[in-house]
Structure formats: structure tokens, C-alpha cells
mmCIF file of C-alpha atoms and ligand atoms in Angstrom:
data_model
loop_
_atom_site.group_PDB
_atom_site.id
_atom_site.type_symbol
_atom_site.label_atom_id
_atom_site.label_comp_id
_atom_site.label_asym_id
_atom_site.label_seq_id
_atom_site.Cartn_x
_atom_site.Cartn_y
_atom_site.Cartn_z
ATOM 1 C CA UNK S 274 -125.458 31.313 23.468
ATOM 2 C CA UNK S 275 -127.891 30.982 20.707
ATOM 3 C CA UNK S 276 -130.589 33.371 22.260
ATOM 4 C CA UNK S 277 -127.780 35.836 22.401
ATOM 5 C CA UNK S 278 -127.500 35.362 18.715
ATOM 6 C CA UNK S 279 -130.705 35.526 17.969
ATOM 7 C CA UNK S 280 -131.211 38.674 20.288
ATOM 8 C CA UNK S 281 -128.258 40.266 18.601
ATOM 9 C CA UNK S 282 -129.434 39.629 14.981
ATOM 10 C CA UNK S 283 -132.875 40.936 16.112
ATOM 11 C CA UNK S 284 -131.429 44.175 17.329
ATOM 12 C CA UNK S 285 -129.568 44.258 14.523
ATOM 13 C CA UNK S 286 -132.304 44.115 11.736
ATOM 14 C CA UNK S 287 -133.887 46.482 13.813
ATOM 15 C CA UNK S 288 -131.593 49.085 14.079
ATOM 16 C CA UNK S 289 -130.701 48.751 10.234
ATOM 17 C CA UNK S 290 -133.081 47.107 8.236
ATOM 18 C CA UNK S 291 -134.644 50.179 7.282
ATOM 19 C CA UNK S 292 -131.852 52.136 6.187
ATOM 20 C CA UNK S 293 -130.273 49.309 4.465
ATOM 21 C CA UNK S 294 -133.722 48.432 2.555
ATOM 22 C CA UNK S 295 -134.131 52.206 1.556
ATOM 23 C CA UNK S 296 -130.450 52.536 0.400
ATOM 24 C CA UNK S 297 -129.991 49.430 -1.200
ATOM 25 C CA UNK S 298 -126.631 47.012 -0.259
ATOM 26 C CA UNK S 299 -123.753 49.774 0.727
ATOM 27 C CA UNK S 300 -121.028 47.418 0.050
ATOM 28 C CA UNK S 301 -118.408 50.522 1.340
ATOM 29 C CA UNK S 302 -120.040 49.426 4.932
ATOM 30 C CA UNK S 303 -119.728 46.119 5.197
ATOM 31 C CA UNK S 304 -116.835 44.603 6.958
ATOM 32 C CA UNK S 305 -115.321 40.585 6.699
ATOM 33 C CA UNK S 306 -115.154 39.156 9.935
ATOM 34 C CA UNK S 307 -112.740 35.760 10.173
ATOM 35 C CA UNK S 308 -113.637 32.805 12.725
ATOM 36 C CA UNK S 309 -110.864 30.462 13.106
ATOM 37 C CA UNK S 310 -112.981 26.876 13.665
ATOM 38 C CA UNK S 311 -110.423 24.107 13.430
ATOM 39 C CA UNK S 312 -106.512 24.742 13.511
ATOM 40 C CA UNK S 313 -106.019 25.477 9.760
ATOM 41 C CA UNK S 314 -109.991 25.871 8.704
ATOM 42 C CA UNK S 315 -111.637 29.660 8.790
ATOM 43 C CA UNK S 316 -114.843 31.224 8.563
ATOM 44 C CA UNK S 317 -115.386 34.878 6.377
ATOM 45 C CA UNK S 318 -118.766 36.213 6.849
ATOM 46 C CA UNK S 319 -120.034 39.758 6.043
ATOM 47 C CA UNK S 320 -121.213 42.346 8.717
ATOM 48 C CA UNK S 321 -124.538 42.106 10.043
ATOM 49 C CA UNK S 322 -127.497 44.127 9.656
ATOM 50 C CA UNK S 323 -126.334 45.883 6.011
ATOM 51 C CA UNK S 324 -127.726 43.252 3.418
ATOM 52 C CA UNK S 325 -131.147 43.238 3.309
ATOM 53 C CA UNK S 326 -131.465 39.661 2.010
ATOM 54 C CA UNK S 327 -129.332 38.335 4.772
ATOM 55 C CA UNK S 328 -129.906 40.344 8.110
ATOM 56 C CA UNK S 329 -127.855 38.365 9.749
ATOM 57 C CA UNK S 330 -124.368 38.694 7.984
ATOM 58 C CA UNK S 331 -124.112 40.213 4.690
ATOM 59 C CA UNK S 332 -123.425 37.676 1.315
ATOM 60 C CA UNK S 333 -122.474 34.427 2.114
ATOM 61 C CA UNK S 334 -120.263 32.938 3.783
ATOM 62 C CA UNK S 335 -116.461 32.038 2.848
ATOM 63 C CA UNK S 336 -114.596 28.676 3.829
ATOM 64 C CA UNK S 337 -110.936 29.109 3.491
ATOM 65 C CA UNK S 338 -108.507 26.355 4.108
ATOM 66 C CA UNK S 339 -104.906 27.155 4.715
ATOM 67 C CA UNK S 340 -101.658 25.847 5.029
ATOM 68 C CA UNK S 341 -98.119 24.658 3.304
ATOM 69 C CA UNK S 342 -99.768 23.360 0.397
ATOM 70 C CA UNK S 343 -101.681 26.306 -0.313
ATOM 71 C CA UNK S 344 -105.410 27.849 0.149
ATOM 72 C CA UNK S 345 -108.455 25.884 -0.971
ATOM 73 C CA UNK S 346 -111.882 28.299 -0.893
ATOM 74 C CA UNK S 347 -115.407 27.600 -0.681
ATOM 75 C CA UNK S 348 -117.710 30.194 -2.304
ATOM 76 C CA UNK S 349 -116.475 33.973 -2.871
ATOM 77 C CA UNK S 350 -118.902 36.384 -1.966
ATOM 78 C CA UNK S 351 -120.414 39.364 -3.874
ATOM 79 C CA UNK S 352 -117.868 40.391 -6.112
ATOM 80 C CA UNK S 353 -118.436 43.886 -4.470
ATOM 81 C CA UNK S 354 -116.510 42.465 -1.387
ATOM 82 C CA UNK S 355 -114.257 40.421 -3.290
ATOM 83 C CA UNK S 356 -111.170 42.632 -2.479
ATOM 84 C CA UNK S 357 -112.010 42.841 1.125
ATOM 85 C CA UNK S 358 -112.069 39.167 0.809
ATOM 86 C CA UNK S 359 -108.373 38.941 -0.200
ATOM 87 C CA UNK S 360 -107.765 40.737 2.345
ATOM 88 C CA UNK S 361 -109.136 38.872 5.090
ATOM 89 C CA UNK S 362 -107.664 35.913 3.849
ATOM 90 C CA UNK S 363 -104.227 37.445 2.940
ATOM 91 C CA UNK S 364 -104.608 38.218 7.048
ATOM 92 C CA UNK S 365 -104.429 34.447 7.025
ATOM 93 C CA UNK S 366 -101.615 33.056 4.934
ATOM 94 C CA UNK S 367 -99.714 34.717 1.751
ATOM 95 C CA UNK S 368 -99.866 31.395 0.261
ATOM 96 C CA UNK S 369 -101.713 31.150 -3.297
ATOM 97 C CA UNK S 370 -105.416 30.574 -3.394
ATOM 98 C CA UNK S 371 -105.014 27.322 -5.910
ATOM 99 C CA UNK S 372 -108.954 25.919 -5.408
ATOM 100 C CA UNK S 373 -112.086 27.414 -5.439
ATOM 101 C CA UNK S 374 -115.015 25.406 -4.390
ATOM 102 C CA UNK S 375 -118.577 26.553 -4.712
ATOM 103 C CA UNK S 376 -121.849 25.741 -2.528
ATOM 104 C CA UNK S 377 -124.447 26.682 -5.311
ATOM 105 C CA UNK S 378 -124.634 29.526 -8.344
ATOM 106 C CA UNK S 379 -126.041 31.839 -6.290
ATOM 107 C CA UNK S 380 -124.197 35.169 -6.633
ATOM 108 C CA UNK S 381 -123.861 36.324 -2.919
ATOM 109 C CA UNK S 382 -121.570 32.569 -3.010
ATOM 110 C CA UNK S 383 -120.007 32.748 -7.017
ATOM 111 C CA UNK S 384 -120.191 36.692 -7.206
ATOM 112 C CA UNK S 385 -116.074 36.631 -6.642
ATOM 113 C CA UNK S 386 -115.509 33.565 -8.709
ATOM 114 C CA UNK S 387 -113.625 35.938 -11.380
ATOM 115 C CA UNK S 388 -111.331 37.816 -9.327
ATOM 116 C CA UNK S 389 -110.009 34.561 -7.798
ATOM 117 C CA UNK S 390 -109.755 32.746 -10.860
ATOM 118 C CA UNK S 391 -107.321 35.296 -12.328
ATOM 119 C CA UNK S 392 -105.436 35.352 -9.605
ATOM 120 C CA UNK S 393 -105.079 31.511 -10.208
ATOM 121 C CA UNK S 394 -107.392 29.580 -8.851
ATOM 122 C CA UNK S 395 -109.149 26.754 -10.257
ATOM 123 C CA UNK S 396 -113.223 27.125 -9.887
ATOM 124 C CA UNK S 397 -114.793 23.445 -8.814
ATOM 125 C CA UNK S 398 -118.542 23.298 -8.989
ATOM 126 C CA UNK S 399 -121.268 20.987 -10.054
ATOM 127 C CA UNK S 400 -121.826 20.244 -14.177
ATOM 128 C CA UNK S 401 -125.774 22.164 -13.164
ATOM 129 C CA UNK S 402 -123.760 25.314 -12.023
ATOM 130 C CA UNK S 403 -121.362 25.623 -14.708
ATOM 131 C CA UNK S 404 -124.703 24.960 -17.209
ATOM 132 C CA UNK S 405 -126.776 27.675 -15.157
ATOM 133 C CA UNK S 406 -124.015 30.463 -15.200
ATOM 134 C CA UNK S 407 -124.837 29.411 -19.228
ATOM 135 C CA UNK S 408 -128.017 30.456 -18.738
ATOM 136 C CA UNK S 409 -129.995 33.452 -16.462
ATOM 137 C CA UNK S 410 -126.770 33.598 -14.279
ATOM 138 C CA UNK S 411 -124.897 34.649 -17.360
ATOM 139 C CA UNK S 412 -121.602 36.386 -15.000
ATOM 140 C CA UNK S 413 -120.297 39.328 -17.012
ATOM 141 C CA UNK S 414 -116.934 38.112 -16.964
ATOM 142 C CA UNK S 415 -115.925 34.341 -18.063
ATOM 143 C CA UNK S 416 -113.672 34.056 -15.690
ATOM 144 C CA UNK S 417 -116.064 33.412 -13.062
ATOM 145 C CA UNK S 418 -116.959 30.334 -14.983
ATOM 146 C CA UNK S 419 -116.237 26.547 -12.970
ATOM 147 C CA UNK S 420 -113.384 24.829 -14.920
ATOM 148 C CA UNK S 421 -113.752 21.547 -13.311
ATOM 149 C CA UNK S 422 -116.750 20.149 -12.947
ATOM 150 C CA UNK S 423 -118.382 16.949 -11.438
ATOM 151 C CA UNK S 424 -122.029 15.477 -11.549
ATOM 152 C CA UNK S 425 -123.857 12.880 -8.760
ATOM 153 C CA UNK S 426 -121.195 10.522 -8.517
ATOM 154 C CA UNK S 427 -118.467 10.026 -6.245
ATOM 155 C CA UNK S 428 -117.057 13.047 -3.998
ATOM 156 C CA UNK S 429 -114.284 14.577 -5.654
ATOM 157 C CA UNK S 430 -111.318 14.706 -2.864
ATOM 158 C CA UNK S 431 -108.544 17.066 -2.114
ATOM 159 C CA UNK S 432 -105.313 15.933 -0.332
ATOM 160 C CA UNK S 433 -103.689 19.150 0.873
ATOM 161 C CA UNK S 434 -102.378 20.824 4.315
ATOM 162 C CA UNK S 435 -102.964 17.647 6.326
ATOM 163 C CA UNK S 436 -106.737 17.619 5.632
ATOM 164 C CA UNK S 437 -109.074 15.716 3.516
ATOM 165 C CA UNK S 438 -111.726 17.842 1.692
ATOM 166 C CA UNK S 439 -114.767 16.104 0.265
ATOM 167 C CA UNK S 440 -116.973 17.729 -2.348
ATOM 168 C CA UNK S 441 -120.302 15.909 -2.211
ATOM 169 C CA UNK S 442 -122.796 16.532 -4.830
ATOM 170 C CA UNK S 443 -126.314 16.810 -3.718
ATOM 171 C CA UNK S 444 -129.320 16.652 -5.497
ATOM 172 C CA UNK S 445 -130.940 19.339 -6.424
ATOM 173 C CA UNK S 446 -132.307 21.234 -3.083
ATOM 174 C CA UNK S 447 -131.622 24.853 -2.533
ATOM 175 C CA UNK S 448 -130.364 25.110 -6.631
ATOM 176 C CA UNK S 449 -129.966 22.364 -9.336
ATOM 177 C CA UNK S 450 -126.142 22.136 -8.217
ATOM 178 C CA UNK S 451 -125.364 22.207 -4.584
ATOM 179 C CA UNK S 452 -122.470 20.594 -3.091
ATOM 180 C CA UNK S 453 -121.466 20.131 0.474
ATOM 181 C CA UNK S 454 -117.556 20.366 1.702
ATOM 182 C CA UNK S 455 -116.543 18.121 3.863
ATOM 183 C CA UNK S 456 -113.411 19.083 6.041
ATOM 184 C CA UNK S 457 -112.554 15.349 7.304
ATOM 185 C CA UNK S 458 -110.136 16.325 9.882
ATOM 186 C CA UNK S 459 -111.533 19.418 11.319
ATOM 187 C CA UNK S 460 -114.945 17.368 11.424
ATOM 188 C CA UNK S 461 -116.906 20.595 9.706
ATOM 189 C CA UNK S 462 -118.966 20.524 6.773
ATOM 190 C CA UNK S 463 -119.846 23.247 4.865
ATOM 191 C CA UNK S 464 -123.602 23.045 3.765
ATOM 192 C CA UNK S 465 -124.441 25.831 1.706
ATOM 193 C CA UNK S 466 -127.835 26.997 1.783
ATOM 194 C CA UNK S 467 -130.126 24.009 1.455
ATOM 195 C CA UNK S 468 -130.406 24.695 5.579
ATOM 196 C CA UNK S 469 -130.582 27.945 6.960
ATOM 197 C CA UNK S 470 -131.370 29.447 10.519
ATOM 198 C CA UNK S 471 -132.323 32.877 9.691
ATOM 199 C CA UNK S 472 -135.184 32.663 7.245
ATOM 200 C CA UNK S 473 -137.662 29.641 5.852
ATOM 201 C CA UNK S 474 -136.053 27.411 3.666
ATOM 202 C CA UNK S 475 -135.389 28.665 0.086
ATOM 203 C CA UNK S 476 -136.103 26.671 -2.496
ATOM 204 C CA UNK S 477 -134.788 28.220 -5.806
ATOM 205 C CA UNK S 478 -136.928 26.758 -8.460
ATOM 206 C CA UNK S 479 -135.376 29.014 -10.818
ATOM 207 C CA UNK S 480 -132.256 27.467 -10.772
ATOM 208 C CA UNK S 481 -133.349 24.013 -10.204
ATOM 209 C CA UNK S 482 -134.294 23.575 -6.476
ATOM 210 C CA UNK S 483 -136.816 21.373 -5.197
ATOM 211 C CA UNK S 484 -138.592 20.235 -1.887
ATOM 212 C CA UNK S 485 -137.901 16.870 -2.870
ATOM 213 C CA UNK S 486 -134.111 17.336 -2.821
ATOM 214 C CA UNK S 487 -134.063 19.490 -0.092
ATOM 215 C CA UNK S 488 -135.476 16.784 1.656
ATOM 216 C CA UNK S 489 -132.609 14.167 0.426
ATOM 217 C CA UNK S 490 -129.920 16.861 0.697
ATOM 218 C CA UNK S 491 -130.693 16.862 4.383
ATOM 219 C CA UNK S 492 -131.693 13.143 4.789
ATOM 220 C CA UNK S 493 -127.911 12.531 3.530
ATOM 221 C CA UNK S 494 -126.264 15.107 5.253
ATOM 222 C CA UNK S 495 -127.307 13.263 8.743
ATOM 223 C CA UNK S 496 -125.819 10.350 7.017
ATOM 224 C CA UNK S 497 -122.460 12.192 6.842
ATOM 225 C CA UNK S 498 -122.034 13.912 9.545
ATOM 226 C CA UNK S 499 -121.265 12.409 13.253
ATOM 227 C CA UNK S 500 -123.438 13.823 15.764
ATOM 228 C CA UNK S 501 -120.402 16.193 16.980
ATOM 229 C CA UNK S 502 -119.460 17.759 13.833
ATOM 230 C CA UNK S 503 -120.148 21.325 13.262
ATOM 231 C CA UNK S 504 -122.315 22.272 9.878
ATOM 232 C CA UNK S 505 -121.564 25.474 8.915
ATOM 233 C CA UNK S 506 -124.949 27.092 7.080
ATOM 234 C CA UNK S 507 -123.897 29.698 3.977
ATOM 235 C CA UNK S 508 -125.843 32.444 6.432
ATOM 236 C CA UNK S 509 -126.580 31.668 10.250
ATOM 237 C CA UNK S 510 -125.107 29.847 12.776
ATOM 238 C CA UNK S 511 -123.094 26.586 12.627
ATOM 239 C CA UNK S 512 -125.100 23.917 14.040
ATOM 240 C CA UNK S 513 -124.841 20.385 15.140
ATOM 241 C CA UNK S 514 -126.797 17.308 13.328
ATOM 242 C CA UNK S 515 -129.318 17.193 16.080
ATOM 243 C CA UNK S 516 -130.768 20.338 14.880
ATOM 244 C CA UNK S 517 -131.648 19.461 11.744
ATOM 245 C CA UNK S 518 -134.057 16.935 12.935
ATOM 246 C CA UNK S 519 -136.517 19.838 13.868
ATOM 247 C CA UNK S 520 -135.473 21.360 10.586
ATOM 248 C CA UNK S 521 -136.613 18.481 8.330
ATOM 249 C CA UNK S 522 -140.037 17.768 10.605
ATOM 250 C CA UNK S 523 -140.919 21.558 10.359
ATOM 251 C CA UNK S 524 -140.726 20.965 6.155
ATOM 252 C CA UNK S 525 -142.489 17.878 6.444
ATOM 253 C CA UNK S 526 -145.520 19.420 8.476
ATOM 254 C CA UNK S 527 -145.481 22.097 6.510
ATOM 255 C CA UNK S 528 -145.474 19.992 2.877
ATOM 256 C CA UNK S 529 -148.377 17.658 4.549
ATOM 257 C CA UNK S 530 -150.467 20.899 5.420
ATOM 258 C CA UNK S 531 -149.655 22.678 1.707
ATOM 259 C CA UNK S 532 -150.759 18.835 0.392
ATOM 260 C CA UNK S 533 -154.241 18.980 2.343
ATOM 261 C CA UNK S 534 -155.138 22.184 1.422
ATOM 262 C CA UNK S 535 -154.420 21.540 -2.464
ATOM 263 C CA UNK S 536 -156.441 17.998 -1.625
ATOM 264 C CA UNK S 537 -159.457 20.793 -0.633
ATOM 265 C CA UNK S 538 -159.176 22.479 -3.947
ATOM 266 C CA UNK S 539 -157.542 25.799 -2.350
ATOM 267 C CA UNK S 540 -155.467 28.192 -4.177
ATOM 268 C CA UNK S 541 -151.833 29.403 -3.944
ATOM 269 C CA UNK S 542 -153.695 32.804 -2.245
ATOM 270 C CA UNK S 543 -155.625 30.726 -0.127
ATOM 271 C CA UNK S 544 -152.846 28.561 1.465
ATOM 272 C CA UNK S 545 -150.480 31.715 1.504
ATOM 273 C CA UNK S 546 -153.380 33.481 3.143
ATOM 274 C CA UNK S 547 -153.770 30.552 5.993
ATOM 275 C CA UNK S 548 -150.102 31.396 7.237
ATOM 276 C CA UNK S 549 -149.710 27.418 7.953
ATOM 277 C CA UNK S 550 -145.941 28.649 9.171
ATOM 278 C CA UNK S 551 -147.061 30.663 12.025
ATOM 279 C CA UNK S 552 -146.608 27.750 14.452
ATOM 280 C CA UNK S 553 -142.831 28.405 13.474
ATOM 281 C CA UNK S 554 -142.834 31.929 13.193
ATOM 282 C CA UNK S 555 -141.615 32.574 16.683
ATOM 283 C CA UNK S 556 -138.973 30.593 16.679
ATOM 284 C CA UNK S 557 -137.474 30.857 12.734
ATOM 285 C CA UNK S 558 -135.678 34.566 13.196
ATOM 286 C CA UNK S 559 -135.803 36.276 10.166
ATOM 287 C CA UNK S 560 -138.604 34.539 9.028
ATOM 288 C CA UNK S 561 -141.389 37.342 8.537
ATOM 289 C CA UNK S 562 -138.783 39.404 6.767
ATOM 290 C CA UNK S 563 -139.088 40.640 3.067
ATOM 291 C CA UNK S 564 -137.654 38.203 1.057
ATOM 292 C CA UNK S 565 -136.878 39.067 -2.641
ATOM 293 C CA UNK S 566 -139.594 38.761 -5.147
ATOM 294 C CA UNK S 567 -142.181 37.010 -2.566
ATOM 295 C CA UNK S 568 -143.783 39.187 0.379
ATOM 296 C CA UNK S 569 -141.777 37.298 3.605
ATOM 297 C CA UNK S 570 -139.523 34.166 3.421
ATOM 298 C CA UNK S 571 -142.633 32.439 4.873
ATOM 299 C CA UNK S 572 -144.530 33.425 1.858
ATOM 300 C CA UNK S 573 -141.745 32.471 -0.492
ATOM 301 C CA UNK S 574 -141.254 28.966 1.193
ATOM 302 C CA UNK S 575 -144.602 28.682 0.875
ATOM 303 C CA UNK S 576 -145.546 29.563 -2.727
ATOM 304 C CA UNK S 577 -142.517 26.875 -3.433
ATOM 305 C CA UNK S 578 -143.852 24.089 -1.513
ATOM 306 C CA UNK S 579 -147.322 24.627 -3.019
ATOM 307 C CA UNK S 580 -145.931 24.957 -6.666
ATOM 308 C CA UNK S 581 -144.126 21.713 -6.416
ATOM 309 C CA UNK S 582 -146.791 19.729 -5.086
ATOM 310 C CA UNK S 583 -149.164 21.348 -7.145
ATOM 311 C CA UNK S 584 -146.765 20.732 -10.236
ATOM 312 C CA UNK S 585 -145.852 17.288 -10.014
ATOM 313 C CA UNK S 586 -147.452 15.993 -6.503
ATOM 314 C CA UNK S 587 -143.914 14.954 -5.165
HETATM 315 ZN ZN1 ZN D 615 -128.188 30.681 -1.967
#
């Protein structure tokens, strides 16, 4: 099953990487695809092989829980695809969409924030996200802006369509303001991107990532979850607890090799030159792709890991 996946993502990126790296994103192309994973919890994710930041399914993926009560969403997409998102989700349920959830600020997650809000959602997000979209993340419309928002305290809950939903703050890992969703009844949680399967690990130090919390982000999702609930990644496959154990060792080498090599006086061009991933490389798909801003994801996880131990020695 997951060889097929990966086989099918590979021939994928290979048949359209190159046209969809020379054109840019073609939004026109892309298509939302619905998974139904529990019996009132979905899955929207964008085609694959048309966004050349994630080969595997374009923008990020969209939670949407439905029922009586009405429609609670995690993350919205590129606003590009936002009306193709109503539309999935209107293939759904008619009910409103009252609650908006989002993972991190990222705008392939927040990009449709707007366009939901004024059709009357409420935006829930973490204090750091509102404060980023203050910042670099500026969105052009204010809409798009988190209403409520919640720090590192307690999980703010949701009663609604027979299901409890769990926001849990994490600390700052992929972004300054991640959150995972917890779905208690349909035992899925919704990670965001401080774990992905296509790629290295991201680390956005721009908008407050760090290994450190990456680290703790996964150490407590294992404390979450039960070794049978499914963890649905913003891009990849949904995966079990068990495979985040290789996950978390593969950082941990990793940071230990980036620590020795800084110990030995070497530079950021002589660890990225030393490719200390390519033990992984065969088996992280997407891995030697071009990442935005930093050669490969490798070389992006890589510059990360060596900036933060270089920076503070965490
Ligand atoms: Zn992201």
C-alpha cells in the first residue's frame, strides 16, 4: 500500500514536475479530492503532481467535520482553490461552515481563511498566528485574520455533531503557532506540518519554528495518540504513531551529526556539503526535491538544524 504511494507520487513528480516548475502553480488544474475517514470526518487534498512545493498533493490539506450541528474546518487552502473548496465540501453537507481551525500560518493552510470567514465562520488559531499574520504574513484582506485565539494552555474543545474536537497548542515546531486537532471519536488527529512524509522536516524559522519544538511537538503527539489512531500529515499520507518513532530518531541522528561537525569547527557549506541525510535519502520521497529558497528539502532541513544549534546550542 505505501510503496504504491510512493511509486505513484514518484511517477507523478516525474511526469509533471517540470512543467509545473516552469509554469509556476496552475491553480485552473488542480482538482479537490474528498476521503471520507471516519463516519462524519473528511479529508480535501489538492491534485498531485501540479504544486511544485508539494509533489505529492497540491496546498494543504483540509479537515472538514460535518453534521446536524454544522461544519467545523481545519485549514483552508490557497485562496486560489478556495472556491473549489466550497465546493467539495458543499458535496458534503449544505450546512454552514461555523468554525475554522488552523494547523499553522502558512498560506497553502490560512490562504482561504477570508473567504470562509465572510461566509461566517469563526477563524480559531494560536495568539503566535494571529501576531504573525501582523507581521511578514500580512493577508491582503482582514478577514483572513483568527478571531479567537488561544496560547499553551489547555486545549480549547468543541462539542458538536456527536464528536469531541480538541485544539492542542504545540510549541513552536514547524511555525511559532501550530496546533494539532484532535477528532476524539473518529480517533484521528490532524497534525499539520511539524511531520511530513514527502520531504525533510521543515522547520520555519521565519515564523518561529524550531528543532527543539519539533522535537516536543512530536514527543507529545505520541503522548496523545493511541497506537491505532490515524495522524493525518498537512501533505502525505496518514500514518500511525509507530511511524513516528523512525521519524524522531532520523532528526535526532541527524541533530547529533550537525552538532559534531559544528564541535569540528565546520561551516554551514561544509556540513551541507557532507550530505549527512543521504542515509535517508532513499527512503524520504521527495526529499532531494527543490525546496523553496534552499537547494533540496535536505539542504533546507539541514541549514535549519545547523542554524539552531549553531545559534543557541539547543
Ligand atoms: Zn506549512
Amino acid at each position: 500500500m505505501k510503496s504504491a504511494w510512493l511509486l505513484s507520487v514518484a511517477l507523478a513528480a516525474a511526469t509533471f514536475s517540470t512543467s509545473a516548475r516552469s509554469q509556476g502553480l496552475d491553480y485552473g488544474r488542480i482538482e479537490i479530492t474528498t476521503d471520507q475517514i471516519a463516519p462524519n470526518l473528511y479529508m480535501l487534498s489538492g491534485s498531485a503532481g501540479l504544486d511544485p512545493a508539494h509533489e505529492d498533493a497540491a496546498g494543504g490539506r483540509i479537515g472538514v467535520l460535518a453534521g446536524p450541528d454544522g461544519i467545523l474546518m481545519v485549514d483552508a487552502q490557497y485562496a486560489e482553490l478556495a472556491d473549489k473548496v466550497l465546493a467539495a465540501i458543499r458535496r458534503i453537507s449544505s450546512a454552514p461552515i461555523r468554525f475554522l481551525v488552523n494547523t499553522h500560518i502558512h498560506r497553502d493552510h490560512t490562504g482561504g481563511n477570508a473567504k470562509f470567514a465572510k461566509m461566517g465562520a469563526t477563524i480559531f488559531a494560536r495568539e503566535e498566528l494571529r501576531e504573525g499574520m501582523g507581521n511578514a504574513a500580512r493577508p491582503s484582506d482582514p478577514a483572513a485574520i483568527p478571531v479567537v485565539t488561544y496560547g499553551m494552555g489547555e486545549p480549547v474543545r468543541f462539542h458538536m455533531n456527536g464528536e469531541i474536537v480538541d485544539l492542542i497548542p504545540v510549541r513552536a515546531a514547524h511555525t511559532g503557532g501550530d496546533t494539532m486537532i484532535r477528532f476524539e471519536n473518529a480517533n484521528a488527529i490532524m497534525i499539520g506540518d511539524y511531520y511530513r512524509n514527502f520531504g525533510y522536516p521543515f522547520i520555519d524559522i521565519n515564523n518561529g519554528g524550531s528543532l527543539k519544538g519539533m522535537l516536543e511537538a512530536l514527543d507529545a503527539t505520541m503522548k496523545v495518540a493511541r497506537a491505532d489512531t490515524r495522524l493525518v500529515p498537512g501533505h502525505g499520507t496518514i500514518i500511525k504513531r509507530a511511524d513516528l518513532i523512525p521519524y524522531r530518531d532520523m532528526i535526532f541522528a541527524i541533530q547529533e551529526k550537525v552538532q559534531q561537525m559544528i564541535a569540528q569547527g565546520k561551516t554551514q557549506q561544509d556540513v551541507l556539503a557532507a550530505h549527512v541525510t543521504s542515509p535517508y535519502d532513499s527512503t524520504v520521497p521527495g526529499g532531494l526535491l527543490p525546496a523553496a529558497g534552499a537547494g533540496t528539502s535536505a539542504d533546507r532541513f539541514i541549514t535549519e538544524v545547523y542554524q539552531e544549534l549553531k545559534g543557541g546550542g539547543k
